[in-house]
Short mmCIF file of N, CA and C in Angstrom, two decimals:
data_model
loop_
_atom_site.label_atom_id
_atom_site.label_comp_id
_atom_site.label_asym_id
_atom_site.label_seq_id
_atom_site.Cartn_x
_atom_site.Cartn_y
_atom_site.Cartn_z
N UNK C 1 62.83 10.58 115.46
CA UNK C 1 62.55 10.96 116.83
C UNK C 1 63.70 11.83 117.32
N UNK C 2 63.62 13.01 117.95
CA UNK C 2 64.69 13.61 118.55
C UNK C 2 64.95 13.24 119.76
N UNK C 3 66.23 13.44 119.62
CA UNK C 3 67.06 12.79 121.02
C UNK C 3 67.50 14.08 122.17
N UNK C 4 66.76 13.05 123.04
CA UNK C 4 67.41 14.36 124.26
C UNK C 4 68.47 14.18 124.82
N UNK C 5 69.17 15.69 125.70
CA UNK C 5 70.38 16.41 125.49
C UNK C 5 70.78 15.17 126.26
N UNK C 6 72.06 14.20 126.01
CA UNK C 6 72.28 13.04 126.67
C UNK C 6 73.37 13.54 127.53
N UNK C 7 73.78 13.07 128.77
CA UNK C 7 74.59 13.78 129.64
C UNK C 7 76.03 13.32 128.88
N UNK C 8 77.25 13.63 128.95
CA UNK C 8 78.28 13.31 128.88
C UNK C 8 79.02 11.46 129.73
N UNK C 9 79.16 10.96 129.16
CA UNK C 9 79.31 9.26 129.89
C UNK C 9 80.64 9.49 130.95
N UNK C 10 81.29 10.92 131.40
CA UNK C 10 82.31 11.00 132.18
C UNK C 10 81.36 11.04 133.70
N UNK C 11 80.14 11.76 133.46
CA UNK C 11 79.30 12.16 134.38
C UNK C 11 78.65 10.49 135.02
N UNK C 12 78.42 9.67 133.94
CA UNK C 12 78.16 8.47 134.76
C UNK C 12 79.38 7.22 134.74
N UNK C 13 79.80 8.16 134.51
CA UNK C 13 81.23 7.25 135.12
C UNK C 13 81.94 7.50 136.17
N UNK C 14 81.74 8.65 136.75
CA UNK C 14 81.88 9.70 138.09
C UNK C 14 81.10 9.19 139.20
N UNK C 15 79.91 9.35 139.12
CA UNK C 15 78.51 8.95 139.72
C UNK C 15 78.50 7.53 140.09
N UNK C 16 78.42 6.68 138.96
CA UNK C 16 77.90 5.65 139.16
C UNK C 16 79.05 4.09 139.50
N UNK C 17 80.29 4.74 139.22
CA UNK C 17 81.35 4.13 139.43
C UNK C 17 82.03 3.94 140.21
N UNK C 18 82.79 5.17 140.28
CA UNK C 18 83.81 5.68 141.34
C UNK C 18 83.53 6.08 142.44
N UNK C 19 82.29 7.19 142.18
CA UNK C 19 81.41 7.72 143.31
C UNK C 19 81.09 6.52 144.25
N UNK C 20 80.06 5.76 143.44
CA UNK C 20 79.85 4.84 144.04
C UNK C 20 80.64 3.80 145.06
N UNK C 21 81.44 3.38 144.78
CA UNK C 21 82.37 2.74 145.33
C UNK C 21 83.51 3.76 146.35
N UNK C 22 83.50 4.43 146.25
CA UNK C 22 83.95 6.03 147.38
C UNK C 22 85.70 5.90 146.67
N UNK C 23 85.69 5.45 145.69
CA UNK C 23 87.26 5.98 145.39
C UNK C 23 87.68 7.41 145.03
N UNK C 24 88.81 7.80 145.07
CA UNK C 24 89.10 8.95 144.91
C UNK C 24 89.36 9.48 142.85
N UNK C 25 89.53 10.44 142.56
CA UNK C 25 90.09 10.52 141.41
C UNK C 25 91.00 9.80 141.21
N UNK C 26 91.96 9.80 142.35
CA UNK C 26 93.54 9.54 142.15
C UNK C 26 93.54 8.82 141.99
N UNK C 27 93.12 7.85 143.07
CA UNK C 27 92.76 5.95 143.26
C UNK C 27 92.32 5.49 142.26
N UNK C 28 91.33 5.98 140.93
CA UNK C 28 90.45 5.46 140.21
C UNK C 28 91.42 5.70 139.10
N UNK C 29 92.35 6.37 138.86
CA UNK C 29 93.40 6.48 137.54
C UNK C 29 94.45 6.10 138.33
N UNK C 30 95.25 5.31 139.32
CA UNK C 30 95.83 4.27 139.26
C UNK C 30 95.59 2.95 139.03
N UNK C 31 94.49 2.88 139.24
CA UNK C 31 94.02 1.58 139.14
C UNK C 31 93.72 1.00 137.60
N UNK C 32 92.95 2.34 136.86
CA UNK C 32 92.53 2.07 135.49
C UNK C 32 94.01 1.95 134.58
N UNK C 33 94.91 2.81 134.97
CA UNK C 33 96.50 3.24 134.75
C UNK C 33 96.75 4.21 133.80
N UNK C 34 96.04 4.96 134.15
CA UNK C 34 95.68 6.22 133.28
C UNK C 34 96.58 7.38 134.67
N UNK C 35 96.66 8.41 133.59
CA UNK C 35 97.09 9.78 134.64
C UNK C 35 95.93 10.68 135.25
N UNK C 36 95.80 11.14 136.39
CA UNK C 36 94.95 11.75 137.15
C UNK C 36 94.14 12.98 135.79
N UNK C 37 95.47 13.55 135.53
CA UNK C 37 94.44 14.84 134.53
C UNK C 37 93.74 13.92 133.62
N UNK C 38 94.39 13.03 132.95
CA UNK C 38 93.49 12.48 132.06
C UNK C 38 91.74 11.72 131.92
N UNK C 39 91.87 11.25 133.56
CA UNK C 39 90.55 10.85 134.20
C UNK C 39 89.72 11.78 134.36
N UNK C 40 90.27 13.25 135.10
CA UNK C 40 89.59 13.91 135.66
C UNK C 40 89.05 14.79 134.01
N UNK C 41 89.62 14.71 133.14
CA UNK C 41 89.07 15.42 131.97
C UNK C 41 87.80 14.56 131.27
N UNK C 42 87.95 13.20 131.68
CA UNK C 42 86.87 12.58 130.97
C UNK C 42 85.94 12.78 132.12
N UNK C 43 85.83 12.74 133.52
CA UNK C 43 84.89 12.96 134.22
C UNK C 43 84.28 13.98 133.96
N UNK C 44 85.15 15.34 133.85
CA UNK C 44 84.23 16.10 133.86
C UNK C 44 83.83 16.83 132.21
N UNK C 45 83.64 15.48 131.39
CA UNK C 45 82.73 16.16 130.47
C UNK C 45 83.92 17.15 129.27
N UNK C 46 85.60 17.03 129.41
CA UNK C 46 86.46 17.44 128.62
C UNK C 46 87.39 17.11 127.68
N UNK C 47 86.74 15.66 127.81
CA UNK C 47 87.42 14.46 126.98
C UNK C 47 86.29 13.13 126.52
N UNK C 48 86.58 12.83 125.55
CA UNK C 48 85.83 11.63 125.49
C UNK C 48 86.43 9.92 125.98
N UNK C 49 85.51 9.20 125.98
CA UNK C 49 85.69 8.15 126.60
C UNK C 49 86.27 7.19 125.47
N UNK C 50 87.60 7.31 125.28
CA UNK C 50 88.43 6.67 124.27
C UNK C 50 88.49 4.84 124.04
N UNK C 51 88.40 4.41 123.14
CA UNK C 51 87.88 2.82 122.88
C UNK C 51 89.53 2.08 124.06
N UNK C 52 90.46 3.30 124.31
CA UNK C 52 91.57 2.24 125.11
C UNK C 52 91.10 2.40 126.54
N UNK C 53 90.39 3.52 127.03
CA UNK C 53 89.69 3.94 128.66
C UNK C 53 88.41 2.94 128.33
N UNK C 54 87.45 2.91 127.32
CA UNK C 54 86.35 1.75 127.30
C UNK C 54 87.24 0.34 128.15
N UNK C 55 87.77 -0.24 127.43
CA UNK C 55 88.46 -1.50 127.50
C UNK C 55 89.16 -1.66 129.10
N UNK C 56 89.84 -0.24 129.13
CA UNK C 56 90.35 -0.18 130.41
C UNK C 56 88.99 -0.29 131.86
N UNK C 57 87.87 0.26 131.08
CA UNK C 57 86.96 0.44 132.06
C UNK C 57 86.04 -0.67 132.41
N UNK C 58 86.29 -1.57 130.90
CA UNK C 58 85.66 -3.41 130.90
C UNK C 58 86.31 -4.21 132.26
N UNK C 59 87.83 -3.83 131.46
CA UNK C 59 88.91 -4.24 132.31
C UNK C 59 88.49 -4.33 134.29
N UNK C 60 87.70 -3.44 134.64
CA UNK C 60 87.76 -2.77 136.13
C UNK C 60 86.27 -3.41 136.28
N UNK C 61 85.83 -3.86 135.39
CA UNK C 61 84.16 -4.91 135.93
C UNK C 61 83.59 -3.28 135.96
N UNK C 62 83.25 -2.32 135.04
CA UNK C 62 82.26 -1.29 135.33
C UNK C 62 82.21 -1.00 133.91
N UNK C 63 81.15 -2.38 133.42
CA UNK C 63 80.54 -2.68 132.11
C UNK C 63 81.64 -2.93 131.21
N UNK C 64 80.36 -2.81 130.04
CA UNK C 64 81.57 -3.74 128.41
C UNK C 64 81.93 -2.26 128.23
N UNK C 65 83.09 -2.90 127.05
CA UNK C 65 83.85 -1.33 126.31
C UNK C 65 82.07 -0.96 125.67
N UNK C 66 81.94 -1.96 125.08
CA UNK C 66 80.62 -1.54 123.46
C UNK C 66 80.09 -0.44 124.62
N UNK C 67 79.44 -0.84 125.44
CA UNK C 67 78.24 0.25 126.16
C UNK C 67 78.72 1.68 125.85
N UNK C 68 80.15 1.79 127.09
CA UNK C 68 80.58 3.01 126.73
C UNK C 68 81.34 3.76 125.52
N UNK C 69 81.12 2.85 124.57
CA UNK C 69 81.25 3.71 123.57
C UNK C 69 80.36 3.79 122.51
N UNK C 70 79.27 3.27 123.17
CA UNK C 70 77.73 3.04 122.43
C UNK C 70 77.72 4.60 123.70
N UNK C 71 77.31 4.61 124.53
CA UNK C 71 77.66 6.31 125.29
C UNK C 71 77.98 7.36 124.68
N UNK C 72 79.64 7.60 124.30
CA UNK C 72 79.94 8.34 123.79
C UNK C 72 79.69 8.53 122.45
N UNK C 73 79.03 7.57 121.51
CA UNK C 73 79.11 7.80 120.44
C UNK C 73 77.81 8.67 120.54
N UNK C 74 76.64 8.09 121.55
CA UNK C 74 75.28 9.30 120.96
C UNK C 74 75.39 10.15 121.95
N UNK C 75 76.36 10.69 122.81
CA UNK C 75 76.65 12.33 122.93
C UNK C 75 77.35 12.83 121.75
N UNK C 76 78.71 12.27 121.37
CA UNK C 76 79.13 12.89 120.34
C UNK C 76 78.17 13.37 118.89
N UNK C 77 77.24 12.52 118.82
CA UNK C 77 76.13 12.32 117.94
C UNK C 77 75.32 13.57 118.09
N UNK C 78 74.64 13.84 119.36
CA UNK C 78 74.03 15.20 119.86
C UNK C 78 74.92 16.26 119.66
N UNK C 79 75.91 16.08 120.34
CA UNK C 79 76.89 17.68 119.92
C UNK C 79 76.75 17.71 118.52
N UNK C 80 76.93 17.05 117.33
CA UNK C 80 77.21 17.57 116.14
C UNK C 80 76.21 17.71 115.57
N UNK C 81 75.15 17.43 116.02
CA UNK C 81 73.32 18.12 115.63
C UNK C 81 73.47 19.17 115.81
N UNK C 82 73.86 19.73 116.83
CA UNK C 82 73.70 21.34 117.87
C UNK C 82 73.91 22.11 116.45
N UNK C 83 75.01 21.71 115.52
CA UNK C 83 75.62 22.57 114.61
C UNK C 83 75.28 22.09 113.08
N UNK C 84 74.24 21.40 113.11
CA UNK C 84 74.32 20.84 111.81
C UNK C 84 73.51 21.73 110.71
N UNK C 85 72.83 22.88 111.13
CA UNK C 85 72.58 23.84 109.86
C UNK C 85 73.52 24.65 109.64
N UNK C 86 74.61 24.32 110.29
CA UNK C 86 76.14 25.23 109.89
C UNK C 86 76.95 24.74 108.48
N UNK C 87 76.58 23.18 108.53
CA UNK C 87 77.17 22.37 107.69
C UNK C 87 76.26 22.60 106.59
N UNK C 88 77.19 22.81 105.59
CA UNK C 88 76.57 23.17 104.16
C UNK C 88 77.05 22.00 103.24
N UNK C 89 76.07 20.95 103.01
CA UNK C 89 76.41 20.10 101.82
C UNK C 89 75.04 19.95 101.13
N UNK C 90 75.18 19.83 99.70
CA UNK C 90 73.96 19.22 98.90
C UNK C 90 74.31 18.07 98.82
N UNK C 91 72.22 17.91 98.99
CA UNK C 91 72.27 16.19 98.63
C UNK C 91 73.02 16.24 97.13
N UNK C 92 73.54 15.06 96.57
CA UNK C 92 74.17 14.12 95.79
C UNK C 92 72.60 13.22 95.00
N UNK C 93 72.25 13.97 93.89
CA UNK C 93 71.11 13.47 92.84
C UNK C 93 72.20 11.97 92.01
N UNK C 94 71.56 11.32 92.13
CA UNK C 94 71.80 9.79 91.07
C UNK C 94 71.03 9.99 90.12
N UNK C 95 71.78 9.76 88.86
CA UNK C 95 71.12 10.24 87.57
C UNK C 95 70.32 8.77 87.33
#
């Protein structure tokens, strides 16, 4: 089955988190204890959501690590489809 284009998990972590709750960037990477650029790169879709920001993000009651990196793993999953008739390997015959 093909998978559709899945948004980036910074976008619902923006939205559905922070947004939600009306914190600021700033507020939301002191709290997690992360640095402002570093938040604001995973929000917007320029970083991925790293298994120590998962944990950090368990940490803050806005879900388990697994989810979000069950997230990022099937965007990362979609991006490397985008390119996968670039990748040149033969199947491997078992004699």
């Amino acid at each position: 089955m093909a998978m559709h284009t899945p948004p980036h998990p910074g976008l619902a972590l923006r939205r559905d988190c922070i947004e939600a709750v009306e914190l600021t960037v700033s507020a939301a990477a002191d709290w997690l204890g992360v640095s402002r650029p570093a938040l604001s790169n995973v929000l917007n879709g320029h970083a991925a959501i790293s298994p120590d920001m998962a944990i950090r993000l368990e940490k803050a009651g806005w879900g388990t690590a697994e989810a979000w990196i069950k997230l990022q793993y099937q965007y990362d999953l979609w991006e490397a489809r985008q390119h996968a008739s670039s990748i040149k390997v033969k199947r491997y015959k078992v004699a």
